[in-house]
PDB file of C-alpha atoms in Angstrom:
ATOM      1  CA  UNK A   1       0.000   0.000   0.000  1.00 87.00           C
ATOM      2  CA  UNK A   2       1.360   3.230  -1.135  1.00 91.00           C
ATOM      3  CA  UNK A   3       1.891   5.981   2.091  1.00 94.00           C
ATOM      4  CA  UNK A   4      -0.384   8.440   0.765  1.00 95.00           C
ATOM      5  CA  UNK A   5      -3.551   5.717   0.849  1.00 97.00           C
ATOM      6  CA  UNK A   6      -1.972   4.570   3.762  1.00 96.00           C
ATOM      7  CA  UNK A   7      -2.449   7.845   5.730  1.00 96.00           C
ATOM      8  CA  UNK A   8      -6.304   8.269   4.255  1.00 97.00           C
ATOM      9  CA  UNK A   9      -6.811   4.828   5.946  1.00 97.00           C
ATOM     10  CA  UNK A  10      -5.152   5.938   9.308  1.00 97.00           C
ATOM     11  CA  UNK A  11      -7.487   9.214   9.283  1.00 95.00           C
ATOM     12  CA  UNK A  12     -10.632   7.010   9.850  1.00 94.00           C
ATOM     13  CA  UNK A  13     -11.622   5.912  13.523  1.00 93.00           C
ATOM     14  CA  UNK A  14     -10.304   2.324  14.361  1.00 94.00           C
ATOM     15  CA  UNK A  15     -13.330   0.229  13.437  1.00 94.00           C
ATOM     16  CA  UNK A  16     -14.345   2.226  10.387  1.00 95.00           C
ATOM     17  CA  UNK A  17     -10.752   1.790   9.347  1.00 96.00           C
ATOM     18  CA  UNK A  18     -10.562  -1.884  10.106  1.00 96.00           C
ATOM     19  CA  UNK A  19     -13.424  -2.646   8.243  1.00 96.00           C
ATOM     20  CA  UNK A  20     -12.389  -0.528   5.421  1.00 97.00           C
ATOM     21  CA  UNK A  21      -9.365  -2.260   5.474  1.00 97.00           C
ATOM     22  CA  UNK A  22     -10.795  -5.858   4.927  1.00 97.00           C
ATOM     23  CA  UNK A  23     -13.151  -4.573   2.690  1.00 97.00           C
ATOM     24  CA  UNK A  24      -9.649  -3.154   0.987  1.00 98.00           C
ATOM     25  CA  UNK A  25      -8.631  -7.072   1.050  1.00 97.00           C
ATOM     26  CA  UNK A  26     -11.869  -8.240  -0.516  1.00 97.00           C
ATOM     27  CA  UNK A  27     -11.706  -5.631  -3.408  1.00 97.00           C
ATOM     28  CA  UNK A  28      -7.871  -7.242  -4.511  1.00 97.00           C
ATOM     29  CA  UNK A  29      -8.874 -10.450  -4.309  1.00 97.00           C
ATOM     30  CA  UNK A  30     -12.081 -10.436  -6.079  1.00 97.00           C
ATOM     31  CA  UNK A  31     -10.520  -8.057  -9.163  1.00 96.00           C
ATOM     32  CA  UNK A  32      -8.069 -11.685  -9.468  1.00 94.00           C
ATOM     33  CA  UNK A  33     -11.031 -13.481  -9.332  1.00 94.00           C
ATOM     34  CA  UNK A  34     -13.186 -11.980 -12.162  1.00 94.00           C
ATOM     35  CA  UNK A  35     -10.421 -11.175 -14.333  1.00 91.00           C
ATOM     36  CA  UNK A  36     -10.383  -7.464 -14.103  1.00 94.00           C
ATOM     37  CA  UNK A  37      -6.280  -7.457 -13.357  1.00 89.00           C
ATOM     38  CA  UNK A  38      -4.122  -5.812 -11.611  1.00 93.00           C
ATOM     39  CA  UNK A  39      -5.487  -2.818  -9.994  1.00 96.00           C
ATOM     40  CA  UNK A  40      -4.075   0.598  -9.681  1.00 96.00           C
ATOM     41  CA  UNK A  41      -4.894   1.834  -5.787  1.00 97.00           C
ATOM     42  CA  UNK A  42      -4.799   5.665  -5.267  1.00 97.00           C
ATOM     43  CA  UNK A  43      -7.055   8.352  -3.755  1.00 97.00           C
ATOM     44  CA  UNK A  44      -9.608   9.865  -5.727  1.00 95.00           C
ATOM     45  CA  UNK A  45     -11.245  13.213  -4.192  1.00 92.00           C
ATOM     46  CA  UNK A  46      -9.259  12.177  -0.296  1.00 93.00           C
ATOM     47  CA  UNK A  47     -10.483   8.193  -0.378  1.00 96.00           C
ATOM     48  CA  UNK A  48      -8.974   5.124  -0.939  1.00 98.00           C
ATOM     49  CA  UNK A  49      -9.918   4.078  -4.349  1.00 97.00           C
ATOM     50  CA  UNK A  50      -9.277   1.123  -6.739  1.00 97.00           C
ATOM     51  CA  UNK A  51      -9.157   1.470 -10.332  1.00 96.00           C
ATOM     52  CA  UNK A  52      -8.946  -1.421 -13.573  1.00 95.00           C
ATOM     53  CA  UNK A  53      -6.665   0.942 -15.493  1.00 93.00           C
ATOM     54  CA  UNK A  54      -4.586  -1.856 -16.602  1.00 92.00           C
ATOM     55  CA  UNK A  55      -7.604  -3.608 -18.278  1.00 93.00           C
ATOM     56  CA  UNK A  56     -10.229  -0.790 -18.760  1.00 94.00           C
ATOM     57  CA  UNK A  57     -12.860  -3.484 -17.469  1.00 94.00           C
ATOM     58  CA  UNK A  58     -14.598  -1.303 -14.616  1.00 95.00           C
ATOM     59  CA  UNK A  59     -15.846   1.352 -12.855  1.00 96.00           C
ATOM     60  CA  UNK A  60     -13.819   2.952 -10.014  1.00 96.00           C
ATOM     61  CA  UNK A  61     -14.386   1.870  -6.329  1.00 97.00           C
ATOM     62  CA  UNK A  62     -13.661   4.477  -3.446  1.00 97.00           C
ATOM     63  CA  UNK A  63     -14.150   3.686   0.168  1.00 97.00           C
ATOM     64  CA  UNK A  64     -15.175   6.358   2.857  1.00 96.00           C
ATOM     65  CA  UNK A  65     -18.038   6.849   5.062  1.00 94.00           C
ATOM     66  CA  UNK A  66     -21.900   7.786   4.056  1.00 91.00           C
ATOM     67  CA  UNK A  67     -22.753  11.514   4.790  1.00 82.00           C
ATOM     68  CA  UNK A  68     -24.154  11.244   8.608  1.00 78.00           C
ATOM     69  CA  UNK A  69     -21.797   8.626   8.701  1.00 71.00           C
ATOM     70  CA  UNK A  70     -22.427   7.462  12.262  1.00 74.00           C
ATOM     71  CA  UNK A  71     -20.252   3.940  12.402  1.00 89.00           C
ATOM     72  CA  UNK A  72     -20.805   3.054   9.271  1.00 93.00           C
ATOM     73  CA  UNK A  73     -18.797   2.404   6.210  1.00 95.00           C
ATOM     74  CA  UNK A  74     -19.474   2.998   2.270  1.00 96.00           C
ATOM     75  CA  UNK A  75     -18.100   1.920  -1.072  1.00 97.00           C
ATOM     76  CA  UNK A  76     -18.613   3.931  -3.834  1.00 96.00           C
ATOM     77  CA  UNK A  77     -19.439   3.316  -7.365  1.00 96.00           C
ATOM     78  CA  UNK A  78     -19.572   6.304 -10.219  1.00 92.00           C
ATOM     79  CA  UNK A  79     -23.556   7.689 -10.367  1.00 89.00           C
ATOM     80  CA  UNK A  80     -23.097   7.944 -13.979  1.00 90.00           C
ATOM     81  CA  UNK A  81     -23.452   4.374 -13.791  1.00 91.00           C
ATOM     82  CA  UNK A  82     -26.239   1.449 -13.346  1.00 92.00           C
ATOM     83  CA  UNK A  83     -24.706  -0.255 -10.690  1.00 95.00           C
ATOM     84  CA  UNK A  84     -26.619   0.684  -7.652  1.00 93.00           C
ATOM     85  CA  UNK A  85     -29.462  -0.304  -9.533  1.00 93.00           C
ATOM     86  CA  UNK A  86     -28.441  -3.637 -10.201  1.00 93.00           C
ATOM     87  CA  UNK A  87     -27.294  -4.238  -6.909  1.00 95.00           C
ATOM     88  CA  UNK A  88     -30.659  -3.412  -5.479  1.00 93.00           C
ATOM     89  CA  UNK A  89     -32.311  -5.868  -7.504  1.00 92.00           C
ATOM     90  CA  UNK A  90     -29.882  -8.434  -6.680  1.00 90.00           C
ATOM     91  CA  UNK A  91     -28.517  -8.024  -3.164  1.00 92.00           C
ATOM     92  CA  UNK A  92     -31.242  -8.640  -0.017  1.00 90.00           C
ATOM     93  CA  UNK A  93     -28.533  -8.622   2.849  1.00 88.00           C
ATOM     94  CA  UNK A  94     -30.349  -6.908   6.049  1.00 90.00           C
ATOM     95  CA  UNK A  95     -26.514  -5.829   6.612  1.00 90.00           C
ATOM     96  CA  UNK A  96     -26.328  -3.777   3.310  1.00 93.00           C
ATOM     97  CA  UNK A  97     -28.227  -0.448   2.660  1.00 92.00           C
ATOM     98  CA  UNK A  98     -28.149   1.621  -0.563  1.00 93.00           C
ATOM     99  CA  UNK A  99     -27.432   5.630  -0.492  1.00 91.00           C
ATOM    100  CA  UNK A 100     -28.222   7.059  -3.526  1.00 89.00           C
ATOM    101  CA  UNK A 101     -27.260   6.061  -6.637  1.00 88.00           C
ATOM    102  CA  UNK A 102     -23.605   5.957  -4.969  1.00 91.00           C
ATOM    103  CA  UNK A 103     -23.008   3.830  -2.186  1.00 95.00           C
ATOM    104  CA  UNK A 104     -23.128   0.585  -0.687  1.00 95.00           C
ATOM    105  CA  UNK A 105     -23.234   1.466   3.063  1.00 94.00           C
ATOM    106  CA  UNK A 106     -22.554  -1.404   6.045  1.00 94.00           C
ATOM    107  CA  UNK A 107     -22.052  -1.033   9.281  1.00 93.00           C
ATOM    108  CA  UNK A 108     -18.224  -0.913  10.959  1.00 94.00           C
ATOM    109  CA  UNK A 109     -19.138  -2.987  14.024  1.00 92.00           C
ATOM    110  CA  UNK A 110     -20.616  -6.067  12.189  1.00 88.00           C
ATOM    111  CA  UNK A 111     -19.417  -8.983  10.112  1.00 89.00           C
ATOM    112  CA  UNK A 112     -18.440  -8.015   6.739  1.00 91.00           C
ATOM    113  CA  UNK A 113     -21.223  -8.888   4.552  1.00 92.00           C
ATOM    114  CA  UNK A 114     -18.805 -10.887   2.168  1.00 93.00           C
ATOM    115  CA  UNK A 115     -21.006 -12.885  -0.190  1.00 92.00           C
ATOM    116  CA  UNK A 116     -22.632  -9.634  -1.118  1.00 93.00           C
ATOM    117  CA  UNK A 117     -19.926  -7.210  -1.185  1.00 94.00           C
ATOM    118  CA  UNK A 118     -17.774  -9.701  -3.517  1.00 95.00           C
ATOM    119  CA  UNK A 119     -21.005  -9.842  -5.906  1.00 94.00           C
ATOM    120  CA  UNK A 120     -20.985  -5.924  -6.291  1.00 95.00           C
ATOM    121  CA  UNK A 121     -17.318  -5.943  -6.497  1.00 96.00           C
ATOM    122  CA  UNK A 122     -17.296  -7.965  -9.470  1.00 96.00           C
ATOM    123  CA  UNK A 123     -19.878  -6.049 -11.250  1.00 95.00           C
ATOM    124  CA  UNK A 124     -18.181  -2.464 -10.670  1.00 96.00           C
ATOM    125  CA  UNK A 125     -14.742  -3.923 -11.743  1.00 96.00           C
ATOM    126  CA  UNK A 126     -16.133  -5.672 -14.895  1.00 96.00           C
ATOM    127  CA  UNK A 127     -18.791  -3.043 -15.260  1.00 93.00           C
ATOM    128  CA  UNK A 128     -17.302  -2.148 -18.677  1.00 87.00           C
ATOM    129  CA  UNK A 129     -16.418  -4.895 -19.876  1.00 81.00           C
ATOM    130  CA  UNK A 130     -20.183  -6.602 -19.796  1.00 73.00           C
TER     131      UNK A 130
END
């Protein structure tokens, strides 16, 4: 991990940050799963964000908090895209709520909803491709 993303992860409160950070672990492994490639990891507008620039097969992820954040924990997908939509009329995880036409929101306390995270994964980083 790169310092600069490093210190955007150390800004967040402990459990925000160690969720983020699996969530971080979830996004690597599932872009080697679905083919999308190597991924370049930066910050895009202060967040840690993952992009297929190698391949050109997705959509940008960025993790942060939702506005009103509480303990709570978002990805974010572009709005200029479908995404959210799809997700809603896939995804029924009482863990997982939609903000938007932005965010996947979860909370920092609870289990990672993996299963359902991994699904939306896939489709953001292969989002161009399909």
């Amino acid at each position: 991990m790169d310092d600069i993303v490093k210190t955007a992860f150390d800004q967040f409160e402990a459990p925000v940050r160690n969720r983020l950070l699996e969530l971080r672990k979830l996004i690597l492994k599932t872009a080697n799963d679905c083919g999308a490639g190597p991924l370049t990891e930066t910050l895009k507008w202060g967040q840690p964000s993952y992009l297929t620039e190698a391949t050109k097969s997705g959509t940008t992820i960025r993790l942060g908090i939702p506005k009103g954040a509480g303990n709570r924990c978002a990805m974010f997908v572009s709005c200029q895209t479908s995404l959210l939509s799809e997700y809603r009329e896939i995804i029924d995880e009482p863990a997982i709520e939609f903000e938007g036409n932005r965010a996947v929101v979860f909370g920092a306390d609870a289990p990672l909803p993996t299963a359902s995270l991994e699904h939306c994964i896939a489709q953001a980083l292969t989002y161009k491709k399909r």
